[in-house]
Amino acid sequence: MRELTRAEEEVMQVLWKIRKGFVKDILKHFDEPKPAYNTVSTIIRILQDKGFVDHKAYGRTHEYFPVVSKDEYSKSHLNSFVNDYFSNSFEKMVSFFAREKEISVKEMQEIMKIMEGEVLKQKAMK
Amino acid sequence: MRELTRAEEEVMQVLWKIRKGFVKDILKHFDEPKPAYNTVSTIIRILQDKGFVDHKAYGRTHEYFPVVSKDEYSKSHLNSFVNDYFSNSFEKMVSFFAREKEISVKEMQEIMKIMEGEVLKQKAMK
DNA sequence: AATATATAACGAAATGTTTAGTTATGCAAC
DNA sequence: GTTGCATAACTAAACATTTCGTTATATATT
């Protein structure tokens, strides 16, 4: 999957949040100082070319929506990251962060509970 | 922390791997088609300006080494990612990937073992 | 010392990204 | 229908990144 540049990513984050919208809707969600209308419009056009968004036309105005979901992009992005920084081992990545104490005991236990649930689900499927 | 561009990141990956080296050493670790010597040299200079590497001079030749460790950069990069894509919740990120079945039962159990170890360590410290 | 070699610094061209002015077109208000 | 308004398309300029040829300089070789 192509990578998003900084500006493109910001537009995508808005679209993922609002699900669909016209350029002016997207613009509303930018913090000050807001970029010019045309700046957002151009980025949207690039995102269309790259296949990240598409639009539905109402006469001359276009309502844009994501074609690539935030989940899909997250997945691809994190997989590359884990590949480049943790020799493709998700396990190494998680344990690195556990050791770095970025996550508290409570959080770790919460994660473990979720993972136990997944383990059971997968076993049940056999 | 500043972000690394694509080309910069590739040079850093080599430096992190070899720990220190002259431009020609870095060049050796690139896959074909290798970039020109000067391309790597220029990128190294940019990385020095950005504070990611420094060098030790032996007369006119420079031996380069990372100033920012791979761990530091990983940490900063993943924190931004988790912030942007999982509302800053590491837990959400892990459980998303568990659900996506990107990790096998075996791997999850391994991660759980590591995390249990961390939980115990942290409790012991109290 | 003269020449060759290796290196970093410099400069510049090619490419990619970001920003926004200008233009053309359709729609609404009059 | 003419005017004004909103919009997307087009265009171009500013800026950033990537690539590498050229140059200057130090060191090694003869």
PDB file of N, CA and C in Angstrom, chain B residues 8-41:
ATOM      1  N   GLU B   8      16.622   8.669   4.451  1.00  0.00           N
ATOM      2  CA  GLU B   8      17.319   8.812   5.729  1.00  0.00           C
ATOM      3  C   GLU B   8      17.129   7.572   6.578  1.00  0.00           C
ATOM      4  N   GLU B   9      15.930   7.066   6.592  1.00  0.00           N
ATOM      5  CA  GLU B   9      15.638   5.886   7.407  1.00  0.00           C
ATOM      6  C   GLU B   9      16.466   4.690   6.955  1.00  0.00           C
ATOM      7  N   GLU B  10      16.632   4.550   5.646  1.00  0.00           N
ATOM      8  CA  GLU B  10      17.416   3.410   5.164  1.00  0.00           C
ATOM      9  C   GLU B  10      18.864   3.480   5.635  1.00  0.00           C
ATOM     10  N   VAL B  11      19.410   4.683   5.618  1.00  0.00           N
ATOM     11  CA  VAL B  11      20.786   4.841   6.096  1.00  0.00           C
ATOM     12  C   VAL B  11      20.848   4.554   7.604  1.00  0.00           C
ATOM     13  N   MET B  12      19.882   5.062   8.338  1.00  0.00           N
ATOM     14  CA  MET B  12      19.867   4.807   9.789  1.00  0.00           C
ATOM     15  C   MET B  12      19.762   3.317  10.087  1.00  0.00           C
ATOM     16  N   GLN B  13      18.937   2.612   9.332  1.00  0.00           N
ATOM     17  CA  GLN B  13      18.799   1.171   9.562  1.00  0.00           C
ATOM     18  C   GLN B  13      20.157   0.478   9.431  1.00  0.00           C
ATOM     19  N   VAL B  14      20.923   0.883   8.428  1.00  0.00           N
ATOM     20  CA  VAL B  14      22.256   0.286   8.263  1.00  0.00           C
ATOM     21  C   VAL B  14      23.146   0.653   9.451  1.00  0.00           C
ATOM     22  N   LEU B  15      23.149   1.925   9.821  1.00  0.00           N
ATOM     23  CA  LEU B  15      24.007   2.357  10.932  1.00  0.00           C
ATOM     24  C   LEU B  15      23.631   1.664  12.243  1.00  0.00           C
ATOM     25  N   TRP B  16      22.324   1.510  12.450  1.00  0.00           N
ATOM     26  CA  TRP B  16      21.898   0.818  13.668  1.00  0.00           C
ATOM     27  C   TRP B  16      22.410  -0.619  13.665  1.00  0.00           C
ATOM     28  N   LYS B  17      22.445  -1.192  12.467  1.00  0.00           N
ATOM     29  CA  LYS B  17      22.886  -2.574  12.365  1.00  0.00           C
ATOM     30  C   LYS B  17      24.393  -2.708  12.570  1.00  0.00           C
ATOM     31  N   ILE B  18      25.155  -1.862  11.913  1.00  0.00           N
ATOM     32  CA  ILE B  18      26.617  -2.016  11.979  1.00  0.00           C
ATOM     33  C   ILE B  18      27.245  -1.217  13.120  1.00  0.00           C
ATOM     34  N   ARG B  19      26.426  -0.444  13.824  1.00  0.00           N
ATOM     35  CA  ARG B  19      26.883   0.328  14.999  1.00  0.00           C
ATOM     36  C   ARG B  19      27.719   1.556  14.660  1.00  0.00           C
ATOM     37  N   LYS B  20      28.645   1.415  13.766  1.00  0.00           N
ATOM     38  CA  LYS B  20      29.455   2.551  13.319  1.00  0.00           C
ATOM     39  C   LYS B  20      30.110   2.172  12.005  1.00  0.00           C
ATOM     40  N   GLY B  21      30.475   3.163  11.222  1.00  0.00           N
ATOM     41  CA  GLY B  21      31.103   2.830   9.948  1.00  0.00           C
ATOM     42  C   GLY B  21      31.367   4.051   9.087  1.00  0.00           C
ATOM     43  N   PHE B  22      32.237   3.839   8.107  1.00  0.00           N
ATOM     44  CA  PHE B  22      32.533   4.873   7.134  1.00  0.00           C
ATOM     45  C   PHE B  22      31.484   4.772   6.034  1.00  0.00           C
ATOM     46  N   VAL B  23      31.418   5.807   5.213  1.00  0.00           N
ATOM     47  CA  VAL B  23      30.402   5.809   4.160  1.00  0.00           C
ATOM     48  C   VAL B  23      30.466   4.524   3.338  1.00  0.00           C
ATOM     49  N   LYS B  24      31.661   4.100   3.012  1.00  0.00           N
ATOM     50  CA  LYS B  24      31.763   2.901   2.171  1.00  0.00           C
ATOM     51  C   LYS B  24      31.231   1.647   2.879  1.00  0.00           C
ATOM     52  N   ASP B  25      31.346   1.613   4.202  1.00  0.00           N
ATOM     53  CA  ASP B  25      30.782   0.483   4.949  1.00  0.00           C
ATOM     54  C   ASP B  25      29.259   0.481   4.853  1.00  0.00           C
ATOM     55  N   ILE B  26      28.704   1.703   4.965  1.00  0.00           N
ATOM     56  CA  ILE B  26      27.247   1.831   4.882  1.00  0.00           C
ATOM     57  C   ILE B  26      26.786   1.393   3.494  1.00  0.00           C
ATOM     58  N   LEU B  27      27.506   1.874   2.505  1.00  0.00           N
ATOM     59  CA  LEU B  27      27.166   1.564   1.122  1.00  0.00           C
ATOM     60  C   LEU B  27      27.129   0.050   0.883  1.00  0.00           C
ATOM     61  N   LYS B  28      28.068  -0.648   1.462  1.00  0.00           N
ATOM     62  CA  LYS B  28      28.141  -2.101   1.301  1.00  0.00           C
ATOM     63  C   LYS B  28      26.840  -2.793   1.702  1.00  0.00           C
ATOM     64  N   HIS B  29      26.167  -2.225   2.697  1.00  0.00           N
ATOM     65  CA  HIS B  29      24.957  -2.868   3.204  1.00  0.00           C
ATOM     66  C   HIS B  29      23.699  -2.558   2.417  1.00  0.00           C
ATOM     67  N   PHE B  30      23.827  -1.751   1.371  1.00  0.00           N
ATOM     68  CA  PHE B  30      22.644  -1.474   0.540  1.00  0.00           C
ATOM     69  C   PHE B  30      22.467  -2.582  -0.486  1.00  0.00           C
ATOM     70  N   ASP B  31      21.196  -2.866  -0.764  1.00  0.00           N
ATOM     71  CA  ASP B  31      20.890  -3.835  -1.819  1.00  0.00           C
ATOM     72  C   ASP B  31      21.097  -3.182  -3.175  1.00  0.00           C
ATOM     73  N   GLU B  32      21.263  -4.008  -4.188  1.00  0.00           N
ATOM     74  CA  GLU B  32      21.313  -3.505  -5.558  1.00  0.00           C
ATOM     75  C   GLU B  32      19.920  -3.018  -5.933  1.00  0.00           C
ATOM     76  N   PRO B  33      19.791  -1.953  -6.680  1.00  0.00           N
ATOM     77  CA  PRO B  33      20.905  -1.147  -7.158  1.00  0.00           C
ATOM     78  C   PRO B  33      21.391  -0.184  -6.074  1.00  0.00           C
ATOM     79  N   LYS B  34      22.636  -0.269  -5.744  1.00  0.00           N
ATOM     80  CA  LYS B  34      23.195   0.597  -4.710  1.00  0.00           C
ATOM     81  C   LYS B  34      23.158   2.044  -5.161  1.00  0.00           C
ATOM     82  N   PRO B  35      22.905   2.944  -4.228  1.00  0.00           N
ATOM     83  CA  PRO B  35      22.986   4.368  -4.582  1.00  0.00           C
ATOM     84  C   PRO B  35      24.454   4.768  -4.742  1.00  0.00           C
ATOM     85  N   ALA B  36      24.669   5.950  -5.309  1.00  0.00           N
ATOM     86  CA  ALA B  36      26.045   6.437  -5.469  1.00  0.00           C
ATOM     87  C   ALA B  36      26.638   6.769  -4.099  1.00  0.00           C
ATOM     88  N   TYR B  37      27.938   6.650  -4.015  1.00  0.00           N
ATOM     89  CA  TYR B  37      28.656   7.014  -2.783  1.00  0.00           C
ATOM     90  C   TYR B  37      28.200   8.384  -2.279  1.00  0.00           C
ATOM     91  N   ASN B  38      28.160   9.348  -3.203  1.00  0.00           N
ATOM     92  CA  ASN B  38      27.808  10.716  -2.811  1.00  0.00           C
ATOM     93  C   ASN B  38      26.386  10.855  -2.301  1.00  0.00           C
ATOM     94  N   THR B  39      25.516  10.005  -2.780  1.00  0.00           N
ATOM     95  CA  THR B  39      24.134  10.050  -2.307  1.00  0.00           C
ATOM     96  C   THR B  39      24.108   9.706  -0.820  1.00  0.00           C
ATOM     97  N   VAL B  40      24.797   8.638  -0.477  1.00  0.00           N
ATOM     98  CA  VAL B  40      24.852   8.250   0.937  1.00  0.00           C
ATOM     99  C   VAL B  40      25.560   9.322   1.751  1.00  0.00           C
ATOM    100  N   SER B  41      26.633   9.842   1.210  1.00  0.00           N
ATOM    101  CA  SER B  41      27.390  10.881   1.895  1.00  0.00           C
ATOM    102  C   SER B  41      26.515  12.105   2.199  1.00  0.00           C
TER     103      SER B  41
END
